[in-house]
Amino acid sequence: MEGWVIAIIKVVFIWVWVLLIATVMTWVERRGAAMMQDRLGPNRAGPFGLFQPLADGIKLFTKEEVLPKKAHKVLWNLGPLLFALPAFSAYAVVPFGDKIILGGKEIILQVSDVNIGFLYVLAIGSLAVYGIVLGGWGSNNKFSILGGLRSTAQLISYEVPLGLALLAVVFVYGSFSLRDIALAQQGTFLGFLPNWGVFKQPLGFILYMVAIYAEANRVPFDLPEAESEIVAGYHTEYGSMELGLYLFGEYVNLVTLSTLVVVLYFGAWHIPYIDISKFLGPVSWGIVSFLILYLKVAFFLWLFVWVRWTIPRFRYDQVMGLGWKALIPLALFNLFITALFIQLSA
Amino acid sequence: MDWYFWIFAVIAVSAALFTVATREALSSAMGLLTVFIAHAALYLHLHAPLVAIFQVSIYAGAILVLIVFVIMLLMAPEERAGVIQANVSFRSFGTLLGLCLIGLVAVGVKGIAVLIARRSLPAGFGDPSVLGNLLFRRYLLHFEVMSVLLLVALIGAIYLCKNRAWKHKERV
């Protein structure tokens, strides 16, 4: 019984937390864009315009839902739901801190530490494409269909290097459990380098970073919604909160992917050279590990905004060429080198 | 009564019926997606989480995405698959295949008493490392033969397509 209560509290907590970050991200994105373009951005609602996401949310909720005359009713309505659902459920196996001891009970800061956590995230992530496909097809609009088409091709192409890069991490740490991988990144190797994934898998890290930008449909891989070519891609016809679900699901995806980068490659809640857990009590360490993790996540979330206003969008053939001719061979090479190294050093 | 099994079994079978009965290609694909996910849920119930995950990530996440890609590339949203479904030879061939499948299942039913008998699971059942050990130690030859087979199919497909594309180019 007690286990159930704790599990439900964890689920509600992380859900609210991810929603909160995603909400703040919409503000960060607009203010960040404004900063890079030397203008102010939204600054009317609340201090520094911080209530702008709230205002946007109210606007989206109160808008009328318009169903295009020729749209396929069922598919049209399923689209945003199927897009948001995987985004929200992927977080179930991602750790959000080390552990906390409350009332003599040790609680792991992770909804569920399953030994196939890793593959679960990959599987759920690969389902997000159906939301886009249904939205594009259900709209019965040529721009929407083109957006959906591009999205499927892009996802198929970039899932391979993504999976291969992650597989190399599994080789190094010998576990599919995200918590085990996070715990294994404490301490140093070769005397001075932190035990982080990024130092053990530098090439894998680069491949992973490129692939997640494509997975999240972010610039420079935002071809499914390239506004200069196909209006808004798969969500051209959507309005109201259905559009809201698409936009919001994308930010939730960003949070999940950024957390994964930190957990797999940047030492999760560890700080190099110092083991803070020795200096802190069990409760405060739980909170501090959570904060450290999300401080790192914040950097990668900012990186998404940074890249968006720095690098122009690729051409379609460049996206496909990069995926198949550069990333996949490199990912295979990385896997081979990692396996060889482990075999020789064992 | 095993409710978990019955719920997902009913979902899987009705979604499969919908997949073959509907005239809209993408709706049919979504029916197939439901079948895959219901199967994954059943695998979970059978203490095989790894198989369940592969079911989702490979069948639902890769193979079906390719099918959807082809549908989107070659069809229009208002197009119906009636022509294929009305084709008599397709229908009769499909019936024949379906009957063969039912026959296979019937043969399998013979040993069902052994299968449904309750027994304790071996240690580490369904664990990725146990599965990996089985694949790469005990069944290594089978595994490699399968991978070579897939490679041959891949190369063959590329060769056939390329050949046709070259011929097409010459004609143009």
PDB file of C-alpha atoms in Angstrom, chain B residues 10 28 39 49 72-73 96 104 108 121 130 135 146 154-155:
ATOM      1  CA  VAL B  10      -9.918  -8.867 -27.352  1.00  0.00           C
ATOM      2  CA  SER B  28      -5.775   0.168 -41.464  1.00  0.00           C
ATOM      3  CA  HIS B  39       0.762  -7.838 -28.367  1.00  0.00           C
ATOM      4  CA  PRO B  49       9.599  -7.297 -21.102  1.00  0.00           C
ATOM      5  CA  MET B  72       1.632   8.645 -47.545  1.00  0.00           C
ATOM      6  CA  LEU B  73       3.924   8.695 -50.551  1.00  0.00           C
ATOM      7  CA  LEU B  96      -6.146 -19.755 -48.522  1.00  0.00           C
ATOM      8  CA  LEU B 104      -0.979 -24.305 -38.151  1.00  0.00           C
ATOM      9  CA  GLY B 108      -0.151 -26.144 -32.183  1.00  0.00           C
ATOM     10  CA  LEU B 121      10.092 -19.353 -14.036  1.00  0.00           C
ATOM     11  CA  VAL B 130      20.084 -13.884 -20.050  1.00  0.00           C
ATOM     12  CA  LEU B 135      21.573 -15.674 -28.407  1.00  0.00           C
ATOM     13  CA  MET B 146      19.396 -15.157 -39.602  1.00  0.00           C
ATOM     14  CA  LEU B 154      18.809  -6.471 -48.366  1.00  0.00           C
ATOM     15  CA  ILE B 155      21.459  -6.772 -51.069  1.00  0.00           C
TER      16      ILE B 155
END
